[in-house]
């Protein structure tokens, strides 16, 4: 992952609230075994009209937005599934940051792992940004700040660890691998869950044995 | 004595390899990692790129569910894949599992199924564990008092390589559900109602613990339905403390400890509950007795209504947009809207008890001629058990389709699609625009409601369905 320190870009705006991961990348495009190339399916069902032609009213179809690196979106962006294909699709479109008044947990975590910066700002500021598509913003990761063209500056929360990873372009897996000794020590003292292995004697839950599994019965009486 | 702890605190503390600090998140140990074909290929590719093995293949279990066909096999015995890409994903997981020594519940066995159905059913899911899967409905396993949550593909790679995850500690939210559910009101209605109350981001940043008399009275299947949809309220995970119902369920599963080991395990599992006086960051109270059969009317799972109520008047742009997409009119009754498709399945409602509930409605009746009804068991085991009771025959006699196990129309990756503009009543968990196919309109409902809608061809309160002769006889 390359280092991410600052970003200067115009914004592209999607006003809708609750833009879920099924909108960002519909499930039928998840059959890929690669990370790249998902950008062409991003927002597929919003980009195309029913006849399959591009909808000129959709912001990502406007050539003027081709160089926009910052998406400003309505509240609760990225809710829904845990698919990392959502940030992959957005970074494949060239996006480096998403600004919203609220960003879903799993999406935020997935985005950070892919160099896509989730920026949560106060609703009033986001509303202003939603009303002014295309303005240029300056994002400073070290200062955790966004600056508007009129030099007003707004801070956003960013986990210290995520910030270090972005600034230094290091990834979490490298960090975890360095914990090997601590993980080994934990495994040695951790109570045994399981066993997970297939039993070697007769399975007690053989096919068609539902009759003797009372706990699986629903209360029919209702 | 140490201060009282919540169930979540106990689970968190039991899995800390390293506690969190300002500078770095906690390193959390993962007891069980479930994988499937859609969110794992890029993670295995990452291992290959770095030359890493899977640290604990014994704690990693795979299944095939998302892009797999649910239609019968072709005449030559091959599976009827919808797309070459879907088939390639399955082949890739098979190859990765073999190469890295991971057990895969494949087609040649008897235990394949939706990942969140087979984990519990096999007894892989146990109280006190930490469980992750590259799928947001991993919260389902929280019904056993396990800390279970969905992760992204990068994190799948982290867990494969190190059996650990970097996590910031979430906050806790207690949802206390007292009272008793009424006749015809199910766990699905309850969780839809809860999401309606707290909102689709009401649980963001939190782990929910569901408590109270209504939860205690539930079977494991019902508890799983409740925990399954925690993510739909934005929560990281959902939890229910294990009790005798949990232990009894696990006693009948093939992979849980046995004999003396089981007795010792139960003693350990009893520790996983919230201590009296434990403090939650937030608490919400719900009266189960006031809940009616509940369905969604909009395009996210927080837009819900009691089925016998009038649709709300859109209060903002988003609600207006959702109402327009669904083709509904605020202030009018939802009941009576024409239904095209009924889907009974998904990790929310595809277990044996769900199919029994649907079959109870379908027995002796016919599906409305306009309606296409799919019934998709959650696993091979559920399918066998249901067939042993004749549920398949009831579905087929009613005019429905009885399918092979898989995610099917929940995510519509495998060709099981709702057509543009069609209205589907679905027992799955997401009603997002286009989730079940481009332009598809989804109403989320319980298996009872879904089956009732299949019969009448319209949105129907299951309590209002007139009895048939067969039903009078059965009663
Ligand atoms: S049934 Fe639906 S929600 Fe459940 S695992 Fe499959 S796709 Fe995900």
XYZ file of C-alpha atoms and ligand atoms in Angstrom:
705
model
C 0.000 0.000 0.000
C 1.402 3.444 -0.873
C 1.640 6.197 1.746
C -1.300 8.613 2.031
C -0.383 12.008 3.492
C -2.417 14.704 1.758
C -5.008 14.886 -0.963
C -6.277 17.822 -3.003
C -9.310 17.074 -5.134
C -12.739 18.190 -6.234
C -15.690 16.341 -4.792
C -18.309 14.189 -6.404
C -21.618 14.053 -4.548
C -24.226 11.365 -3.926
C -26.897 12.924 -1.730
C -28.702 9.713 -0.803
C -28.635 8.450 2.752
C -28.022 4.820 3.669
C -26.091 4.017 0.491
C -25.528 0.334 1.132
C -22.876 -1.976 -0.236
C -25.420 -3.573 -2.587
C -25.694 -0.177 -4.308
C -21.939 0.372 -4.335
C -21.367 -3.038 -5.924
C -24.374 -5.282 -6.601
C -23.915 -8.870 -5.472
C -24.062 -10.327 -8.933
C -20.650 -8.789 -9.613
C -19.032 -10.490 -6.619
C -18.129 -13.606 -8.556
C -14.655 -12.265 -9.267
C -11.571 -13.837 -7.729
C -9.566 -10.622 -8.274
C -9.397 -7.292 -6.464
C -9.129 -4.991 -9.457
C -11.547 -4.122 -12.228
C -14.661 -3.663 -10.086
C -14.902 0.080 -10.824
C -16.840 -0.508 -14.000
C -19.599 -2.162 -11.950
C -19.626 0.437 -9.162
C -23.152 1.809 -8.612
C -24.153 -0.292 -11.615
C -27.882 -0.091 -10.999
C -27.804 3.690 -10.599
C -25.466 4.391 -13.520
C -27.462 2.630 -16.160
C -30.973 3.297 -17.313
C -33.342 0.340 -17.726
C -32.333 0.053 -21.411
C -28.669 -0.355 -20.384
C -27.513 3.074 -21.571
C -25.624 5.342 -19.142
C -27.832 7.753 -17.193
C -26.379 11.214 -17.887
C -27.825 12.539 -14.629
C -25.707 10.174 -12.548
C -22.619 12.015 -11.222
C -20.111 9.258 -12.046
C -21.218 9.375 -15.688
C -20.274 13.070 -15.921
C -16.793 13.401 -17.498
C -16.294 16.518 -15.357
C -16.105 14.202 -12.341
C -13.550 11.835 -13.831
C -10.721 13.267 -11.745
C -12.705 13.551 -8.491
C -10.963 11.635 -5.706
C -13.393 12.528 -2.905
C -16.949 11.239 -2.619
C -19.377 13.155 -0.414
C -22.401 11.062 0.499
C -25.504 11.162 2.676
C -25.591 9.784 6.180
C -24.901 6.095 6.991
C -22.750 5.386 3.969
C -21.576 1.804 3.361
C -24.131 0.009 5.488
C -24.979 -3.590 4.660
C -22.627 -6.368 3.802
C -19.013 -6.919 4.809
C -17.910 -7.201 1.177
C -14.522 -5.598 0.672
C -15.529 -5.434 -2.974
C -17.253 -2.147 -2.045
C -14.039 -0.215 -1.246
C -12.271 -2.087 -4.076
C -14.898 -0.802 -6.512
C -14.559 2.759 -5.187
C -10.754 2.831 -5.293
C -10.943 1.329 -8.775
C -12.978 4.431 -9.718
C -10.033 6.477 -8.476
C -11.570 7.565 -5.163
C -9.266 8.088 -2.174
C -11.694 9.479 0.426
C -15.375 9.301 1.386
C -17.016 12.032 3.448
C -20.298 11.419 5.254
C -21.982 12.314 8.527
C -21.908 8.615 9.402
C -20.061 5.688 7.892
C -20.863 2.053 8.668
C -18.360 0.175 10.857
C -17.292 -2.673 8.591
C -17.109 -0.460 5.537
C -14.874 2.003 7.400
C -12.542 -0.749 8.495
C -12.425 -2.271 4.995
C -11.852 1.127 3.394
C -8.849 1.910 5.600
C -7.232 -1.374 4.617
C -7.375 -0.276 1.006
C -6.105 3.271 1.306
C -9.598 4.758 1.064
C -9.970 7.346 3.828
C -13.361 7.435 5.596
C -13.997 10.983 6.838
C -16.860 11.623 9.242
C -17.788 15.279 9.674
C -20.658 17.036 11.441
C -23.976 16.801 9.653
C -24.111 20.585 9.076
C -20.773 20.586 7.245
C -21.640 17.492 5.264
C -24.955 19.099 4.290
C -23.027 22.098 3.001
C -20.694 19.848 1.008
C -23.683 17.927 -0.377
C -25.101 21.243 -1.601
C -21.839 22.292 -3.294
C -20.724 19.423 -5.524
C -17.388 19.822 -7.237
C -15.664 22.135 -4.772
C -11.996 21.443 -4.072
C -11.060 20.067 -0.678
C -7.661 19.605 0.878
C -7.301 16.585 3.154
C -4.400 16.321 5.581
C -4.028 12.877 7.146
C -1.347 13.894 9.652
C -3.511 16.739 10.984
C -6.773 14.784 10.534
C -8.259 17.855 8.875
C -10.266 18.837 5.818
C -9.907 22.367 4.440
C -12.554 24.081 2.295
C -11.697 26.609 -0.479
C -12.509 29.452 1.944
C -9.846 28.099 4.326
C -12.297 26.882 6.929
C -10.793 23.789 8.517
C -12.674 20.851 10.024
C -11.184 18.002 12.027
C -12.260 14.406 11.622
C -11.675 11.400 13.876
C -9.078 8.891 12.754
C -7.768 6.020 14.807
C -4.108 6.604 15.669
C -3.091 3.190 14.389
C -4.968 3.585 11.117
C -3.379 6.992 10.733
C 0.125 5.560 11.157
C -0.654 2.810 8.635
C -1.868 5.385 6.081
C 0.991 7.812 6.620
C 3.647 5.131 6.435
C 1.928 2.971 3.841
C 2.304 -0.112 6.067
C -0.366 -2.721 6.397
C -1.991 -4.468 9.317
C -0.939 -7.945 8.275
C 2.725 -7.041 8.613
C 1.987 -5.748 12.117
C 0.116 -8.902 13.092
C 2.822 -11.196 11.785
C 5.254 -9.452 14.129
C 3.014 -10.499 17.079
C 3.831 -14.130 16.445
C 5.447 -14.792 19.811
C 2.551 -13.259 21.764
C 0.087 -15.264 19.690
C 1.982 -18.485 20.400
C 2.017 -17.712 24.138
C -1.721 -17.012 24.042
C -2.429 -20.290 22.288
C -0.474 -22.146 24.966
C -2.657 -20.766 27.801
C -6.032 -20.445 26.024
C -8.785 -22.816 27.166
C -9.509 -25.421 24.512
C -12.591 -24.688 22.480
C -13.718 -27.479 20.285
C -12.946 -30.169 19.388
C -13.628 -29.227 15.807
C -12.570 -32.485 14.247
C -15.066 -34.935 12.840
C -15.942 -37.612 15.395
C -14.489 -41.002 14.579
C -17.310 -43.068 16.125
C -20.961 -43.133 15.076
C -22.322 -39.658 14.508
C -25.057 -38.929 17.006
C -26.814 -36.609 14.590
C -27.318 -38.976 11.705
C -29.519 -38.147 8.760
C -33.206 -37.989 9.565
C -32.636 -37.925 13.305
C -34.685 -34.786 13.878
C -37.112 -36.679 16.068
C -34.618 -37.012 18.881
C -33.407 -33.436 18.810
C -35.995 -31.717 20.968
C -34.044 -28.462 21.216
C -34.431 -27.872 17.502
C -38.196 -27.898 17.641
C -40.057 -24.695 17.376
C -42.948 -24.102 19.692
C -45.776 -25.056 17.392
C -48.509 -24.178 19.802
C -48.513 -20.486 19.005
C -14.685 -9.452 44.357
C -14.007 -8.071 40.906
C -16.573 -5.693 39.448
C -19.503 -7.177 37.524
C -18.828 -7.767 33.839
C -21.053 -7.996 30.793
C -21.072 -11.103 28.640
C -19.303 -9.093 25.968
C -16.543 -8.015 28.379
C -15.925 -11.620 29.357
C -15.687 -12.719 25.740
C -13.425 -9.828 24.841
C -11.089 -10.379 27.788
C -10.870 -14.121 27.112
C -9.465 -13.511 23.625
C -7.001 -10.694 24.194
C -3.565 -11.526 22.921
C -2.662 -7.876 23.466
C -4.923 -5.213 24.951
C -5.550 -2.049 22.982
C -3.793 1.233 23.615
C -4.105 4.716 22.163
C -1.484 3.797 19.562
C -2.725 0.382 18.498
C -5.899 -1.709 18.504
C -6.242 -4.898 20.522
C -4.915 -8.126 19.038
C -7.880 -10.481 19.351
C -7.539 -14.252 19.029
C -10.049 -16.044 16.805
C -11.174 -19.523 17.849
C -13.109 -20.388 14.716
C -12.792 -18.960 11.221
C -15.494 -19.855 8.711
C -14.825 -19.233 5.042
C -16.835 -19.407 1.831
C -16.114 -19.034 -1.868
C -16.980 -15.350 -2.378
C -14.847 -13.493 0.175
C -11.845 -15.829 0.399
C -10.046 -16.015 -2.999
C -8.268 -12.650 -2.671
C -7.280 -13.514 0.914
C -5.616 -16.777 -0.112
C -3.935 -14.862 -2.954
C -2.460 -12.545 -0.316
C -1.045 -15.551 1.572
C 0.478 -16.822 -1.645
C 1.940 -13.416 -2.442
C 3.699 -13.409 0.931
C 4.534 -17.091 1.036
C 2.540 -17.664 4.244
C 0.770 -20.844 5.427
C -2.622 -20.935 7.187
C -1.643 -20.711 10.860
C -4.451 -22.910 12.219
C -6.110 -24.992 9.516
C -7.815 -26.909 12.364
C -9.675 -23.734 13.369
C -10.640 -22.887 9.783
C -13.691 -24.480 8.126
C -15.030 -23.835 4.650
C -18.352 -24.240 2.885
C -19.892 -23.446 -0.489
C -23.094 -21.463 -0.375
C -23.218 -18.029 -2.019
C -22.688 -18.593 -5.722
C -23.781 -22.216 -5.774
C -26.829 -23.338 -7.750
C -29.957 -24.425 -5.884
C -31.625 -25.973 -8.896
C -31.389 -29.755 -9.341
C -28.234 -31.185 -10.950
C -28.039 -31.506 -14.725
C -28.836 -34.849 -16.324
C -25.115 -35.700 -16.470
C -24.767 -35.090 -12.707
C -23.008 -31.744 -13.009
C -24.143 -28.743 -11.004
C -26.042 -26.140 -13.011
C -23.914 -23.071 -12.327
C -25.413 -19.751 -13.362
C -22.075 -18.271 -14.405
C -18.594 -19.512 -15.221
C -17.229 -17.015 -12.662
C -19.357 -18.538 -9.913
C -18.119 -21.992 -10.812
C -14.535 -20.704 -10.882
C -14.953 -19.278 -7.364
C -16.067 -22.656 -6.086
C -13.165 -24.391 -7.842
C -10.770 -21.852 -6.336
C -11.945 -22.477 -2.777
C -11.733 -26.221 -3.308
C -8.174 -25.836 -4.532
C -7.188 -23.420 -1.739
C -8.708 -25.672 0.927
C -6.805 -28.685 -0.382
C -3.550 -26.789 -0.698
C -3.693 -25.219 2.787
C -5.155 -28.241 4.588
C -8.507 -26.655 5.442
C -11.594 -28.826 5.912
C -14.237 -27.965 3.331
C -17.873 -29.015 3.582
C -18.232 -29.764 -0.102
C -20.797 -31.370 -2.358
C -19.349 -34.839 -1.879
C -20.262 -34.738 1.831
C -23.533 -34.484 3.737
C -22.882 -31.332 5.753
C -22.631 -28.494 3.248
C -24.906 -25.504 3.669
C -25.126 -21.792 4.374
C -22.145 -20.946 6.539
C -24.253 -19.561 9.408
C -26.563 -22.561 9.354
C -23.902 -25.285 9.398
C -21.617 -23.766 12.058
C -24.267 -24.130 14.766
C -25.776 -27.300 13.329
C -22.432 -29.116 13.394
C -21.636 -27.843 16.888
C -18.600 -25.936 15.600
C -20.203 -22.846 17.126
C -19.901 -22.985 20.905
C -20.373 -20.574 23.819
C -17.407 -18.479 24.851
C -15.763 -18.587 21.438
C -14.640 -15.848 19.109
C -15.889 -16.565 15.593
C -15.406 -14.623 12.382
C -16.349 -15.062 8.751
C -16.125 -12.876 5.681
C -19.854 -12.327 5.815
C -21.758 -9.725 7.782
C -24.363 -12.141 9.142
C -21.760 -13.927 11.244
C -23.577 -12.309 14.167
C -25.926 -15.325 13.908
C -23.474 -17.401 15.981
C -23.830 -14.887 18.831
C -27.026 -16.753 19.740
C -24.738 -19.270 21.489
C -22.929 -16.654 23.566
C -20.008 -16.481 21.154
C -18.457 -13.206 20.040
C -19.109 -13.506 16.317
C -18.798 -10.853 13.673
C -18.303 -10.294 9.958
C -14.960 -9.241 8.497
C -13.666 -8.056 5.150
C -11.435 -10.009 2.832
C -8.192 -8.353 4.031
C -9.123 -9.475 7.518
C -9.884 -12.976 6.244
C -6.238 -12.925 5.147
C -5.150 -11.677 8.588
C -6.957 -14.495 10.352
C -5.749 -17.144 7.910
C -2.166 -16.019 8.454
C -2.151 -15.191 12.185
C -5.451 -16.442 13.689
C -5.788 -12.875 14.997
C -7.495 -9.598 14.192
C -6.809 -5.996 15.112
C -9.888 -4.609 16.825
C -10.956 -1.569 18.798
C -13.274 -2.468 21.651
C -16.907 -1.749 20.741
C -19.441 -0.375 23.205
C -22.264 -2.438 24.660
C -26.007 -2.116 24.117
C -28.489 -4.187 26.105
C -31.867 -4.783 24.479
C -34.214 -6.087 27.141
C -37.247 -7.798 25.694
C -39.769 -8.657 28.387
C -43.192 -10.226 28.046
C -44.355 -12.882 25.643
C -44.806 -12.893 21.865
C -48.413 -13.242 20.751
C -49.878 -15.941 18.476
C -48.548 -15.715 14.916
C -45.703 -13.428 16.043
C -42.213 -14.868 15.599
C -38.560 -14.114 16.278
C -38.347 -12.496 12.835
C -41.154 -10.094 13.666
C -39.400 -9.279 16.907
C -36.058 -8.414 15.334
C -37.688 -6.380 12.536
C -39.590 -4.493 15.215
C -36.380 -3.913 17.218
C -34.569 -2.522 14.158
C -37.554 -0.278 13.490
C -37.274 1.043 17.053
C -33.520 1.621 17.246
C -32.931 2.381 13.539
C -30.507 1.014 10.943
C -27.627 2.755 12.641
C -28.973 2.452 16.178
C -26.394 -0.207 16.983
C -23.388 1.331 15.190
C -20.196 0.853 17.182
C -21.946 -1.472 19.623
C -22.287 -5.135 20.410
C -25.911 -5.895 21.305
C -26.871 -8.320 24.042
C -30.479 -9.482 23.735
C -31.945 -10.261 27.159
C -35.223 -10.757 28.909
C -38.060 -13.246 29.197
C -38.987 -13.238 25.502
C -35.429 -14.238 24.562
C -35.106 -16.882 27.274
C -38.320 -18.498 25.990
C -36.889 -18.907 22.488
C -35.451 -22.019 20.842
C -31.924 -21.815 19.432
C -33.325 -21.451 15.923
C -35.312 -18.417 16.998
C -32.365 -16.918 18.872
C -30.260 -17.267 15.724
C -32.898 -15.389 13.718
C -32.688 -12.539 16.217
C -28.878 -12.344 16.370
C -28.593 -12.759 12.594
C -30.069 -9.330 11.930
C -27.952 -7.404 14.476
C -25.883 -6.063 11.590
C -29.065 -4.632 10.100
C -29.166 -2.271 13.087
C -25.539 -1.385 12.368
C -24.215 -3.418 15.316
C -20.895 -5.215 15.218
C -22.366 -8.347 16.772
C -25.362 -9.695 18.662
C -25.192 -11.892 21.734
C -27.468 -14.084 23.815
C -26.148 -15.689 26.986
C -26.030 -19.495 26.790
C -28.419 -21.457 29.005
C -29.945 -24.938 29.252
C -31.570 -24.495 25.830
C -28.129 -23.851 24.337
C -26.475 -26.804 26.073
C -29.314 -29.120 25.112
C -28.982 -28.062 21.474
C -25.226 -28.604 21.466
C -25.565 -32.014 23.097
C -27.113 -33.203 19.834
C -24.469 -31.820 17.481
C -21.658 -33.928 16.009
C -18.689 -31.628 16.666
C -19.365 -30.441 20.219
C -17.313 -32.087 22.982
C -18.695 -35.390 24.205
C -19.009 -37.362 27.427
C -16.923 -35.957 30.289
C -15.525 -33.329 27.954
C -19.064 -32.097 27.344
C -19.752 -31.858 31.088
C -16.553 -29.874 31.574
C -17.383 -27.684 28.605
C -20.830 -26.873 30.001
C -19.239 -25.867 33.310
C -16.964 -23.493 31.377
C -19.805 -22.191 29.196
C -21.903 -21.260 32.253
C -19.424 -18.520 33.005
C -20.473 -16.609 29.879
C -23.323 -14.374 31.006
C -23.605 -10.779 32.148
C -23.114 -10.531 35.906
C -25.917 -8.958 37.951
C -25.245 -5.238 38.096
C -23.009 -5.236 34.999
C -23.195 -1.894 33.239
C -23.974 -1.456 29.543
C -23.177 1.705 27.634
C -26.814 1.863 26.555
C -30.026 -0.011 27.331
C -33.283 -0.249 25.416
C -36.489 -1.930 26.594
C -39.024 -3.582 24.328
C -42.390 -5.115 25.250
C -42.742 -8.377 23.322
C -46.496 -8.478 23.944
C -47.000 -5.311 21.884
C -45.311 -6.699 18.762
C -47.510 -7.663 15.816
C -46.406 -9.508 12.675
C -43.920 -7.027 11.218
C -42.636 -6.480 7.683
C -40.528 -3.900 5.871
C -42.171 -1.412 3.541
C -39.064 0.380 2.240
C -35.528 -0.214 1.051
C -33.690 -0.774 4.305
C -34.515 -3.043 7.235
C -35.351 -0.124 9.533
C -38.337 0.895 7.410
C -40.810 -1.455 9.043
C -44.485 -1.548 9.871
C -46.896 -3.857 11.607
C -48.528 -5.791 8.797
C -52.044 -4.700 9.768
C -51.120 -1.007 9.998
C -51.304 1.673 7.307
C -48.060 2.656 5.597
C -46.378 5.664 7.145
C -46.448 9.019 5.382
C -42.913 9.691 4.092
C -41.271 12.082 6.533
C -38.149 12.940 4.506
C -36.543 12.561 1.060
C -35.159 9.119 1.787
C -38.494 7.771 2.891
C -40.149 9.352 -0.137
C -37.544 7.777 -2.400
C -38.022 4.365 -0.745
C -41.795 4.643 -1.013
C -41.503 5.548 -4.700
C -39.097 2.666 -5.405
C -41.459 0.245 -3.717
C -44.457 1.716 -5.534
C -46.377 2.115 -2.277
C -48.479 5.047 -1.140
C -48.192 6.417 2.386
C -51.343 6.227 4.473
C -52.742 3.231 2.586
C -52.721 -0.341 3.909
C -49.772 -2.547 2.933
C -51.978 -5.624 3.227
C -53.531 -6.461 -0.121
C -50.541 -5.431 -2.297
C -50.057 -8.016 -5.051
C -47.090 -10.367 -4.528
C -45.108 -11.993 -7.367
C -42.420 -13.985 -5.597
C -42.110 -15.621 -2.179
C -38.678 -16.691 -0.965
C -38.389 -18.848 2.147
C -34.742 -19.358 2.997
C -31.455 -17.577 3.925
C -29.370 -17.752 7.099
C -32.129 -15.770 8.833
C -34.952 -18.255 8.289
C -33.949 -21.519 6.589
C -33.631 -23.851 9.542
C -35.937 -26.788 10.183
C -38.290 -24.881 12.488
C -38.680 -22.111 9.886
C -39.606 -24.627 7.207
C -42.019 -26.330 9.588
C -43.748 -23.024 10.237
C -44.103 -22.393 6.521
C -45.283 -25.961 5.929
C -47.952 -25.568 8.610
C -49.418 -22.721 6.594
C -48.976 -24.429 3.216
C -50.395 -27.821 4.198
C -53.592 -28.512 2.269
C -53.424 -25.190 0.413
C -52.303 -23.971 -3.020
C -49.919 -21.168 -3.817
C -51.700 -18.343 -5.663
C -51.288 -18.783 -9.459
C -49.440 -15.478 -9.855
C -46.859 -16.348 -7.218
C -43.558 -18.126 -7.729
C -42.525 -19.615 -4.365
C -39.020 -20.904 -3.636
C -38.297 -22.849 -0.473
C -34.553 -23.243 0.029
C -33.325 -25.218 3.041
C -30.268 -23.776 4.792
C -28.197 -26.948 4.677
C -28.080 -30.522 3.484
C -28.954 -31.551 7.034
C -32.008 -29.284 7.156
C -33.055 -30.601 3.758
C -32.784 -34.232 4.885
C -34.613 -33.555 8.155
C -37.360 -31.628 6.357
C -37.792 -34.364 3.752
C -37.974 -36.988 6.490
C -41.017 -35.082 7.817
C -42.579 -34.647 4.381
C -42.099 -30.884 4.219
C -40.826 -31.152 0.640
C -44.038 -32.918 -0.356
C -46.148 -30.181 1.254
C -44.222 -27.464 -0.605
C -44.463 -29.277 -3.927
C -48.149 -30.128 -3.488
C -48.835 -26.464 -2.810
C -47.143 -25.569 -6.101
C -43.842 -24.269 -4.701
C -40.256 -25.075 -5.683
C -38.205 -27.218 -3.289
C -34.538 -26.389 -3.816
C -31.022 -27.494 -2.964
C -29.404 -25.695 0.016
C -27.663 -22.341 -0.490
C -28.013 -18.566 -0.146
C -30.128 -18.411 -3.282
C -32.434 -15.422 -3.615
C -31.120 -13.787 -0.469
C -28.179 -12.370 -2.408
C -29.200 -13.397 -5.944
C -25.671 -14.300 -7.041
C -26.497 -17.738 -8.351
C -29.217 -16.906 -10.850
C -32.114 -17.105 -8.390
C -33.447 -13.639 -9.168
C -36.539 -11.541 -8.630
C -37.490 -9.777 -11.875
C -37.493 -5.989 -12.351
C -40.478 -4.406 -10.636
C -41.632 -7.690 -9.107
C -42.664 -7.666 -5.468
C -41.008 -10.374 -3.385
C -41.910 -11.350 0.143
C -38.689 -12.740 1.503
C -37.612 -14.311 4.785
C -34.061 -13.042 4.214
C -32.460 -10.058 5.899
C -31.936 -7.291 3.355
C -34.418 -5.311 1.318
C -31.939 -2.952 -0.310
C -32.736 -1.676 -3.799
C -31.843 -4.414 -6.249
C -30.587 -6.839 -3.587
C -32.693 -9.650 -5.044
C -32.205 -8.567 -8.659
C -32.138 -5.270 -10.501
C -35.344 -3.343 -9.877
C -36.653 -6.047 -7.537
C -38.835 -4.870 -4.654
C -38.414 -6.762 -1.387
C -40.657 -7.023 1.657
C -38.900 -8.793 4.537
C -41.141 -11.049 6.588
C -41.309 -14.121 8.801
C -41.786 -17.596 7.304
C -45.397 -17.583 8.562
C -46.145 -14.287 6.843
C -44.279 -15.269 3.682
C -46.215 -18.522 3.392
C -49.518 -16.733 3.992
C -48.662 -14.244 1.229
C -47.840 -17.123 -1.136
C -51.314 -18.556 -0.618
C -53.293 -15.357 -1.097
C -51.005 -13.705 -3.663
C -51.050 -10.525 -1.616
C -49.455 -9.093 1.493
C -51.381 -10.931 4.188
C -51.432 -10.971 7.962
C -50.804 -14.663 8.761
C -53.229 -14.408 11.660
C -56.017 -13.519 9.218
C -55.626 -16.537 6.924
C -58.843 -18.573 7.071
C -58.416 -22.189 8.195
C -58.671 -24.896 5.565
C -60.252 -28.261 6.090
C -56.776 -29.755 6.539
C -56.049 -27.233 9.255
C -59.264 -27.812 11.131
C -58.425 -31.485 11.030
C -54.873 -30.932 12.273
C -56.111 -28.750 15.116
S -28.104 -16.390 3.226
Fe -27.821 -14.282 2.561
S -27.165 -13.164 4.332
Fe -26.933 -15.323 4.783
S -24.810 -15.823 4.309
Fe -26.019 -16.228 2.462
S -25.996 -14.329 1.299
Fe -25.274 -13.833 3.356
